[in-house]
PDB file as gemmi writes it, atoms N, CA and C in Angstrom:
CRYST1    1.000    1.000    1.000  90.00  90.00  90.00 P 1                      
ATOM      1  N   UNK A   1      17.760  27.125  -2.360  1.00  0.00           N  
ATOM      2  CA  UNK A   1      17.829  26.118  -1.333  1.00  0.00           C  
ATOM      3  C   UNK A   1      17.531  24.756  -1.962  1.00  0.00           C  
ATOM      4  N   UNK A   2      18.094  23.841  -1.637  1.00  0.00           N  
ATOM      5  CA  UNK A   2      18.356  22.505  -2.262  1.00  0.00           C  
ATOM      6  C   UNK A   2      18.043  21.583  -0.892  1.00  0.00           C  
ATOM      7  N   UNK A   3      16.907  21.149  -0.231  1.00  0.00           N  
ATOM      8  CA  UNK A   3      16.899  19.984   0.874  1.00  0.00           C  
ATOM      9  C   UNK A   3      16.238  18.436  -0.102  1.00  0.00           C  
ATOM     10  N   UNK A   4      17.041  17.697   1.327  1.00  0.00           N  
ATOM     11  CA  UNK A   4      15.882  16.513   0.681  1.00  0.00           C  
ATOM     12  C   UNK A   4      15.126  15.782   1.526  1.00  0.00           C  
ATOM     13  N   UNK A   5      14.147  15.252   1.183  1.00  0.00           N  
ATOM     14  CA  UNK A   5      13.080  14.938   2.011  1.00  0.00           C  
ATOM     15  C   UNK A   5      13.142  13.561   1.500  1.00  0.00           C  
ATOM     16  N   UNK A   6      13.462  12.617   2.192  1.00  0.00           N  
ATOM     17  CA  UNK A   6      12.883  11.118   1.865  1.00  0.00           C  
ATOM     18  C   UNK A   6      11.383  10.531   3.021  1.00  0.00           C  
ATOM     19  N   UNK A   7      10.816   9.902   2.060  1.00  0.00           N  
ATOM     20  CA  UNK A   7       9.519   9.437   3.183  1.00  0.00           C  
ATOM     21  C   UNK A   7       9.168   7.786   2.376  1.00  0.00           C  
ATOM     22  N   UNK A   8       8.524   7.002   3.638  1.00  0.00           N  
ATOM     23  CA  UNK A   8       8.336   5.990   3.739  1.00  0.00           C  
ATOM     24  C   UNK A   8       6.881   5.543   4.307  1.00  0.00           C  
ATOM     25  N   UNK A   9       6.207   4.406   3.920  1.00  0.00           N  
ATOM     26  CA  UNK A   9       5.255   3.980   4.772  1.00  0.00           C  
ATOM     27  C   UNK A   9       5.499   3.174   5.881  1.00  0.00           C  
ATOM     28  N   UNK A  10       4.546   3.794   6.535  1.00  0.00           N  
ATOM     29  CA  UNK A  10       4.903   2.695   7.670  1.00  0.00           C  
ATOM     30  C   UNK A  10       3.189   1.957   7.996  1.00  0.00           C  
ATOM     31  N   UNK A  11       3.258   0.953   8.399  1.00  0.00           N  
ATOM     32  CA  UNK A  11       1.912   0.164   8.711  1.00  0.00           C  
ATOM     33  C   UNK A  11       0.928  -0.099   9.624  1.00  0.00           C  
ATOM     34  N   UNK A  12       0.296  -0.228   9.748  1.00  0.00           N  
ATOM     35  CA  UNK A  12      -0.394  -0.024  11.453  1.00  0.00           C  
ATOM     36  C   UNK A  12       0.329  -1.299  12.183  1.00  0.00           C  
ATOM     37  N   UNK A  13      -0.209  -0.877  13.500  1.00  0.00           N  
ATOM     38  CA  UNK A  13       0.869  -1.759  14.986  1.00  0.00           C  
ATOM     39  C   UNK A  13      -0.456  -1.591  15.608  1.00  0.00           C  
ATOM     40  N   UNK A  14      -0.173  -2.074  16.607  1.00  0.00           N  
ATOM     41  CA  UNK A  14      -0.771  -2.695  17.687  1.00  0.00           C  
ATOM     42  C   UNK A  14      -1.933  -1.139  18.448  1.00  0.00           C  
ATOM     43  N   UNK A  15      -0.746  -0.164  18.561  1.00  0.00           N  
ATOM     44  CA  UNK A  15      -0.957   1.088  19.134  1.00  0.00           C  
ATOM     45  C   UNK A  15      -1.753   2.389  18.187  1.00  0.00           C  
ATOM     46  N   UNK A  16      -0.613   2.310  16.735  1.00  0.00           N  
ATOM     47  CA  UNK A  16      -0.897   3.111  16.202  1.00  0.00           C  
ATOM     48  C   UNK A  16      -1.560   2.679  14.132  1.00  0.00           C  
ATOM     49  N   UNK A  17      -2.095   3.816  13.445  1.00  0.00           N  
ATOM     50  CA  UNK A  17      -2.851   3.570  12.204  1.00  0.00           C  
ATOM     51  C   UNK A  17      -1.329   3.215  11.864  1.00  0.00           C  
ATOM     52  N   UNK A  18      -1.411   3.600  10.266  1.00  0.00           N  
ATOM     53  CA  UNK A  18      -0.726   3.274   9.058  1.00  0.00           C  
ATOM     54  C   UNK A  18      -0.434   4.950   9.354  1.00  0.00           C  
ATOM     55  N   UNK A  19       0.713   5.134   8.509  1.00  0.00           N  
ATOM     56  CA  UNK A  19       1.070   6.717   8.647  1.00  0.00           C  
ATOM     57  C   UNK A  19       2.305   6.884   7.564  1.00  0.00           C  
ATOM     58  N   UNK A  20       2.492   7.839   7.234  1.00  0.00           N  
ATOM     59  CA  UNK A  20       3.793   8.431   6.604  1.00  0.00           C  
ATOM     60  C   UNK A  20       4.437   8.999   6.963  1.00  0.00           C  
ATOM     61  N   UNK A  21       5.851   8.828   7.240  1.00  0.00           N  
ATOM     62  CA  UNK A  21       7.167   9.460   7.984  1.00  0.00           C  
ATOM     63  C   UNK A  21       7.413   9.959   7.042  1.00  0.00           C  
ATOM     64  N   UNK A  22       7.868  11.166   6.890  1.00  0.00           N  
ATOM     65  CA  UNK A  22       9.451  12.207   6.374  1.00  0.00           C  
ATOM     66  C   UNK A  22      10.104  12.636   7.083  1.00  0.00           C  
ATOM     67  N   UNK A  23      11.581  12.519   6.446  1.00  0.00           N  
ATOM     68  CA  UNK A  23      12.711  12.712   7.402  1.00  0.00           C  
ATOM     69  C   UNK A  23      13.641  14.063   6.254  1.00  0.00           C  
ATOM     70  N   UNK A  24      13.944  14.523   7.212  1.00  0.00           N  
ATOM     71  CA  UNK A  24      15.034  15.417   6.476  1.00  0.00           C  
ATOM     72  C   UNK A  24      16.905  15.380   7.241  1.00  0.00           C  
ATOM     73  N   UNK A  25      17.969  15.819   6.693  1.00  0.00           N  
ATOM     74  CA  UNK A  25      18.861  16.093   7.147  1.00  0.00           C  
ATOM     75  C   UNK A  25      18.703  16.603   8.494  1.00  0.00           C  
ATOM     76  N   UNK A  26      19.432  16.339   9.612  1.00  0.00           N  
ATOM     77  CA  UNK A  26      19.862  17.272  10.299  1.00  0.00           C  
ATOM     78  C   UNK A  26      18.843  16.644  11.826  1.00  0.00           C  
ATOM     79  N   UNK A  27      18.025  15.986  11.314  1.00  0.00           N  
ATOM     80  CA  UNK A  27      16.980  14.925  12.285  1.00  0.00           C  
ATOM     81  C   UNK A  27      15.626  15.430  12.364  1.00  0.00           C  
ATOM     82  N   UNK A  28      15.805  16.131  10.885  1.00  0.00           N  
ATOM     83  CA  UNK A  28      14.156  16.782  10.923  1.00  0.00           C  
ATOM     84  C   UNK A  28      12.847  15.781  10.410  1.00  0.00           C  
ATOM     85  N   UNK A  29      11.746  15.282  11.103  1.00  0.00           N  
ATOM     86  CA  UNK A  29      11.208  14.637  10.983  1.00  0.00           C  
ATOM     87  C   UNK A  29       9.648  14.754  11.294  1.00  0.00           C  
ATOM     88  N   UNK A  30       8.284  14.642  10.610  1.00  0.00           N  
ATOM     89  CA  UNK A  30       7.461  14.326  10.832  1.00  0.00           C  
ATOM     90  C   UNK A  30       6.643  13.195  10.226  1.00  0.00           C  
ATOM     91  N   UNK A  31       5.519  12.925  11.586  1.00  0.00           N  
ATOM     92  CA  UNK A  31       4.389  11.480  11.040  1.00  0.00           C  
ATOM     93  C   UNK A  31       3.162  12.353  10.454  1.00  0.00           C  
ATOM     94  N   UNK A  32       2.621  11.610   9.662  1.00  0.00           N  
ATOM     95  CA  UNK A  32       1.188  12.118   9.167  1.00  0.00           C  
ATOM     96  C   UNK A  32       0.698  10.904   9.080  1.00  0.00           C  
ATOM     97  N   UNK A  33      -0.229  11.013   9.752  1.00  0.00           N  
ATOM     98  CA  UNK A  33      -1.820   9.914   9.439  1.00  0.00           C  
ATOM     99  C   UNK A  33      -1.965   9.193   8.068  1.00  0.00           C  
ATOM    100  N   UNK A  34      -2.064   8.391   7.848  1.00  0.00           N  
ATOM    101  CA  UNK A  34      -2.232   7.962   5.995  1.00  0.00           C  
ATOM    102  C   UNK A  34      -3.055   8.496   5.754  1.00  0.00           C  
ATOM    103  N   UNK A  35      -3.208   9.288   4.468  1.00  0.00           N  
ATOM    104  CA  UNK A  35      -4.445  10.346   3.831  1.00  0.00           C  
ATOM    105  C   UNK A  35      -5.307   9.588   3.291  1.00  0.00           C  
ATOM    106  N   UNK A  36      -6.015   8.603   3.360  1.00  0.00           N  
ATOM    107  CA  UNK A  36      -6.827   7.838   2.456  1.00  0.00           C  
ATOM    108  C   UNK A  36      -7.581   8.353   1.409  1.00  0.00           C  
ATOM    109  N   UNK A  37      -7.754   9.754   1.520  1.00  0.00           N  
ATOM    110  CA  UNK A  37      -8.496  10.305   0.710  1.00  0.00           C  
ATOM    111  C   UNK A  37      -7.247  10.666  -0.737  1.00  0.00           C  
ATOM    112  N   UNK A  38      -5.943  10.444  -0.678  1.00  0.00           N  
ATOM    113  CA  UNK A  38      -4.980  10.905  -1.680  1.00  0.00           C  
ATOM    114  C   UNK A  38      -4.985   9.242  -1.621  1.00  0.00           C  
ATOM    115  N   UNK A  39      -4.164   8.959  -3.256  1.00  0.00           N  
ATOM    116  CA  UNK A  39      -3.062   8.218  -3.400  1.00  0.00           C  
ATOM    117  C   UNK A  39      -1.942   8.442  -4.147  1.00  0.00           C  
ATOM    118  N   UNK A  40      -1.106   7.063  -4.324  1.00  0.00           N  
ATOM    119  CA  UNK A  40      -0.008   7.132  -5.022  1.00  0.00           C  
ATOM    120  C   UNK A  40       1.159   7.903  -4.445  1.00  0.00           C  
ATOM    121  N   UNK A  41       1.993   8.722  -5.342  1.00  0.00           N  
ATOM    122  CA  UNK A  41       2.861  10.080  -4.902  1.00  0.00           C  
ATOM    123  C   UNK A  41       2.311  10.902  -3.876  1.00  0.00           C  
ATOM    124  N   UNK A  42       0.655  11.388  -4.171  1.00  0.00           N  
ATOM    125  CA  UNK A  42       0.044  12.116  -3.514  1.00  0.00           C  
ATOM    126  C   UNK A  42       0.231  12.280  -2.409  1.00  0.00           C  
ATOM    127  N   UNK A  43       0.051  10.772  -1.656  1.00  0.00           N  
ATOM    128  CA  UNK A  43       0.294  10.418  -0.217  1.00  0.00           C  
ATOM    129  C   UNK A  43       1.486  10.664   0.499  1.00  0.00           C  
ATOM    130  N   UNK A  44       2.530  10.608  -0.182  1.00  0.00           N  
ATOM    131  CA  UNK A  44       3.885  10.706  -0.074  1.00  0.00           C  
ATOM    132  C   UNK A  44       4.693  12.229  -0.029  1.00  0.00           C  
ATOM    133  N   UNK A  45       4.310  12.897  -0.901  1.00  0.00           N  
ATOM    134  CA  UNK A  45       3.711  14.405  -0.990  1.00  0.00           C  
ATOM    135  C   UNK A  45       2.882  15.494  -0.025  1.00  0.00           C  
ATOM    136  N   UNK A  46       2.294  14.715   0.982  1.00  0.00           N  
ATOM    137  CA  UNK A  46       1.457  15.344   1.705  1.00  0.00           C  
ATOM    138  C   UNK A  46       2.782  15.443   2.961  1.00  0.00           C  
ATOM    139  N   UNK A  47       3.407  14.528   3.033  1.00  0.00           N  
ATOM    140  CA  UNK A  47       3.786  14.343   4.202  1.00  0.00           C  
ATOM    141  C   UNK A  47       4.968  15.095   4.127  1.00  0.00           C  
ATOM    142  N   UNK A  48       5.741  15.256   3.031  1.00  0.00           N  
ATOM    143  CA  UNK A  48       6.879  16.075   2.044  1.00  0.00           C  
ATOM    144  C   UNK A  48       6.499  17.723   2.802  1.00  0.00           C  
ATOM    145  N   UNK A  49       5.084  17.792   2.438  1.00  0.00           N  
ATOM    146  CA  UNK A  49       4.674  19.835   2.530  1.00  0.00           C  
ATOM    147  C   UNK A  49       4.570  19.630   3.995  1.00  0.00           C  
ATOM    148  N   UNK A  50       4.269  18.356   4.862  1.00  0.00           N  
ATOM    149  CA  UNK A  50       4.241  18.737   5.781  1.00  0.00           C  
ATOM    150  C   UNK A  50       5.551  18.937   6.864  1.00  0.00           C  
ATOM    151  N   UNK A  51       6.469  18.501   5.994  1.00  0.00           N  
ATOM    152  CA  UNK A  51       7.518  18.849   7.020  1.00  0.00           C  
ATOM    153  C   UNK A  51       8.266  20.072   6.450  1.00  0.00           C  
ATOM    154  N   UNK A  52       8.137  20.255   5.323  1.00  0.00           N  
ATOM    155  CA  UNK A  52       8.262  21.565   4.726  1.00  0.00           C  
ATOM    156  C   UNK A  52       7.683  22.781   5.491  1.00  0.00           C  
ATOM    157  N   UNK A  53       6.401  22.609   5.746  1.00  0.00           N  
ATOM    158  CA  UNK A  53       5.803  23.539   6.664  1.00  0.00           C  
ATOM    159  C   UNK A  53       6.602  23.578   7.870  1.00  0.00           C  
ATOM    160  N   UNK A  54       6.667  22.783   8.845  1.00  0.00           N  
ATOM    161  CA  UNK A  54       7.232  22.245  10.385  1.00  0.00           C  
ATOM    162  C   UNK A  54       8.660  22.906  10.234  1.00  0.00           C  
ATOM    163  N   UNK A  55       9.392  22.579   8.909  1.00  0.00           N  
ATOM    164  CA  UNK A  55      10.628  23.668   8.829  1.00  0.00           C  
ATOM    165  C   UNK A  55      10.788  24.786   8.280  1.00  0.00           C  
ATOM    166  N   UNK A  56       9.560  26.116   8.075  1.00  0.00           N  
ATOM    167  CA  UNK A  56       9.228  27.002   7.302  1.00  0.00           C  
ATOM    168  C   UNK A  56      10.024  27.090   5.972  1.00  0.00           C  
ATOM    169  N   UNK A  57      10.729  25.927   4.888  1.00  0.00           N  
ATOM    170  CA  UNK A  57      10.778  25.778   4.123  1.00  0.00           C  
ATOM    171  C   UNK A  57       9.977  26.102   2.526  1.00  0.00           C  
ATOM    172  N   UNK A  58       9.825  27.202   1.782  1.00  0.00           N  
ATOM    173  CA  UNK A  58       9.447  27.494   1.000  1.00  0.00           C  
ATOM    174  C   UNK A  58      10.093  26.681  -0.715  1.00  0.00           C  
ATOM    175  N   UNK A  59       9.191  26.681  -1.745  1.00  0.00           N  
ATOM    176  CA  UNK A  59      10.010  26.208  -3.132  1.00  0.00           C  
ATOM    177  C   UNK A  59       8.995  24.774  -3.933  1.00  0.00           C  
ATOM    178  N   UNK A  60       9.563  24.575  -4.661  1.00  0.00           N  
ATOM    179  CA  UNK A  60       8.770  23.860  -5.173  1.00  0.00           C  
ATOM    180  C   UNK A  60       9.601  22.104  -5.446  1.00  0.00           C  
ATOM    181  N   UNK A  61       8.587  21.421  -5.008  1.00  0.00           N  
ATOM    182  CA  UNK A  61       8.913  19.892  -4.683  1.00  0.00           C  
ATOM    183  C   UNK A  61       8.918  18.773  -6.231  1.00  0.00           C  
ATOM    184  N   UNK A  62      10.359  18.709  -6.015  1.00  0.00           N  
ATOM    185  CA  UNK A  62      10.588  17.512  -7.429  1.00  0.00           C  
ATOM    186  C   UNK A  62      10.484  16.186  -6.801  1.00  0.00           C  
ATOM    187  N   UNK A  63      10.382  15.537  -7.413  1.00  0.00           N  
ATOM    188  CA  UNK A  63      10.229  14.106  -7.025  1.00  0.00           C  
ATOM    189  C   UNK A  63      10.666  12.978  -7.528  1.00  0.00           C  
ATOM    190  N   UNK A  64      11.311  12.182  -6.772  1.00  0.00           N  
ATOM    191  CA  UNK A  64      12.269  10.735  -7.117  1.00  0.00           C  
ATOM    192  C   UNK A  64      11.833   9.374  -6.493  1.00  0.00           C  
ATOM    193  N   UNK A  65      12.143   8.113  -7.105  1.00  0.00           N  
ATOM    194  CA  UNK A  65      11.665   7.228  -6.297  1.00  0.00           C  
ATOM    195  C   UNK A  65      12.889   6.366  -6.139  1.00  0.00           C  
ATOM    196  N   UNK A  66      12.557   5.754  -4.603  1.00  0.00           N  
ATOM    197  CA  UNK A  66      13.823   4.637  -3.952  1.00  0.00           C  
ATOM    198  C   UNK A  66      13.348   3.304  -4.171  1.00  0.00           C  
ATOM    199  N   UNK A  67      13.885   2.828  -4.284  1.00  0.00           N  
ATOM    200  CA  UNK A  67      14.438   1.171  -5.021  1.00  0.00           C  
ATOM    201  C   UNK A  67      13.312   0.418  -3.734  1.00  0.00           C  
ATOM    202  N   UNK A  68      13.571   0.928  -2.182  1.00  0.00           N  
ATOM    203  CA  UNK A  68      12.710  -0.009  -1.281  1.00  0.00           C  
ATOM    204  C   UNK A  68      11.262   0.801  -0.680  1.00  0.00           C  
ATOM    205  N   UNK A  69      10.866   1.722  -2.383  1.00  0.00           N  
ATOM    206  CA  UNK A  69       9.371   1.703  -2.013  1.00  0.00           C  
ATOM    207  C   UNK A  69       9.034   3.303  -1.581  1.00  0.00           C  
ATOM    208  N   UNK A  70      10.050   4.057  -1.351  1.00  0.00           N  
ATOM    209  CA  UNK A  70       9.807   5.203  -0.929  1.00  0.00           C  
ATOM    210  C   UNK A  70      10.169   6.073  -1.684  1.00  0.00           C  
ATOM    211  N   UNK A  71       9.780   7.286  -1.304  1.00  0.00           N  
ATOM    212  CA  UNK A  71      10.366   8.460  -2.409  1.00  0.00           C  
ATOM    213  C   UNK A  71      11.379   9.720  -1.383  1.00  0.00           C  
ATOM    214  N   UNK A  72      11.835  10.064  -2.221  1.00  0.00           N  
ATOM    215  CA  UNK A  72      12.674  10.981  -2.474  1.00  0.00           C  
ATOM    216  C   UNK A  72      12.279  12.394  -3.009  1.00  0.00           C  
ATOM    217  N   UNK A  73      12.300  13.729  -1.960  1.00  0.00           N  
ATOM    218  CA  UNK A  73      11.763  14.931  -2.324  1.00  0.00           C  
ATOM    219  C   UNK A  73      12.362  15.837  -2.572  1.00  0.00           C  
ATOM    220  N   UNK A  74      13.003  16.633  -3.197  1.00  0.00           N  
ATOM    221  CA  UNK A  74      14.455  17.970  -3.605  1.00  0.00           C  
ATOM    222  C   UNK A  74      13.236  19.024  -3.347  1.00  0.00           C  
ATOM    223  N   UNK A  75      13.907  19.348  -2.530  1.00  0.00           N  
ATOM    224  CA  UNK A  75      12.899  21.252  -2.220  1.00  0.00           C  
ATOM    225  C   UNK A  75      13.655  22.437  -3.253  1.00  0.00           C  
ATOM    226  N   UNK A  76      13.348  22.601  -4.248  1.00  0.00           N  
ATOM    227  CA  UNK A  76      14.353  24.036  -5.069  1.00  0.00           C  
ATOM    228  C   UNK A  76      13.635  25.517  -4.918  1.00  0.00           C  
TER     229      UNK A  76                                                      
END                                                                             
């Protein structure tokens, strides 16, 4: 299995914290809380297994980075 997971930060608002979106094909998507306790990839990564989980997706996560700041996840 070959998916990809791109994720982004997003910043706090008015309503809500700072958080990390991943999105997958097909309109698969979850938010996670910013991990303050991770950084770097880490952070970006958390949010990767977590939609991995949300789509019982099994494999192991390579990792790429996008030009406006975000990364890029290949599930193999």
């Amino acid at each position: 299995m070959n998916e990809a997971i791109v994720t982004k930060y997003r910043g706090a608002t008015d309503s809500r914290g700072s958080r990390i979106v991943a999105k997958a094909c097909g309109g698969l998507r979850v938010s996670i809380p910013y991990p303050y306790n991770l950084s770097g990839e880490a952070v970006h990564e958390a949010a990767a297994l977590a939609l991995m989980s949300k789509a019982g997706w099994t494999g192991k996560l390579v990792v790429g980075y996008m030009p406006d700041g975000g990364y890029v996840f290949i599930v193999r």
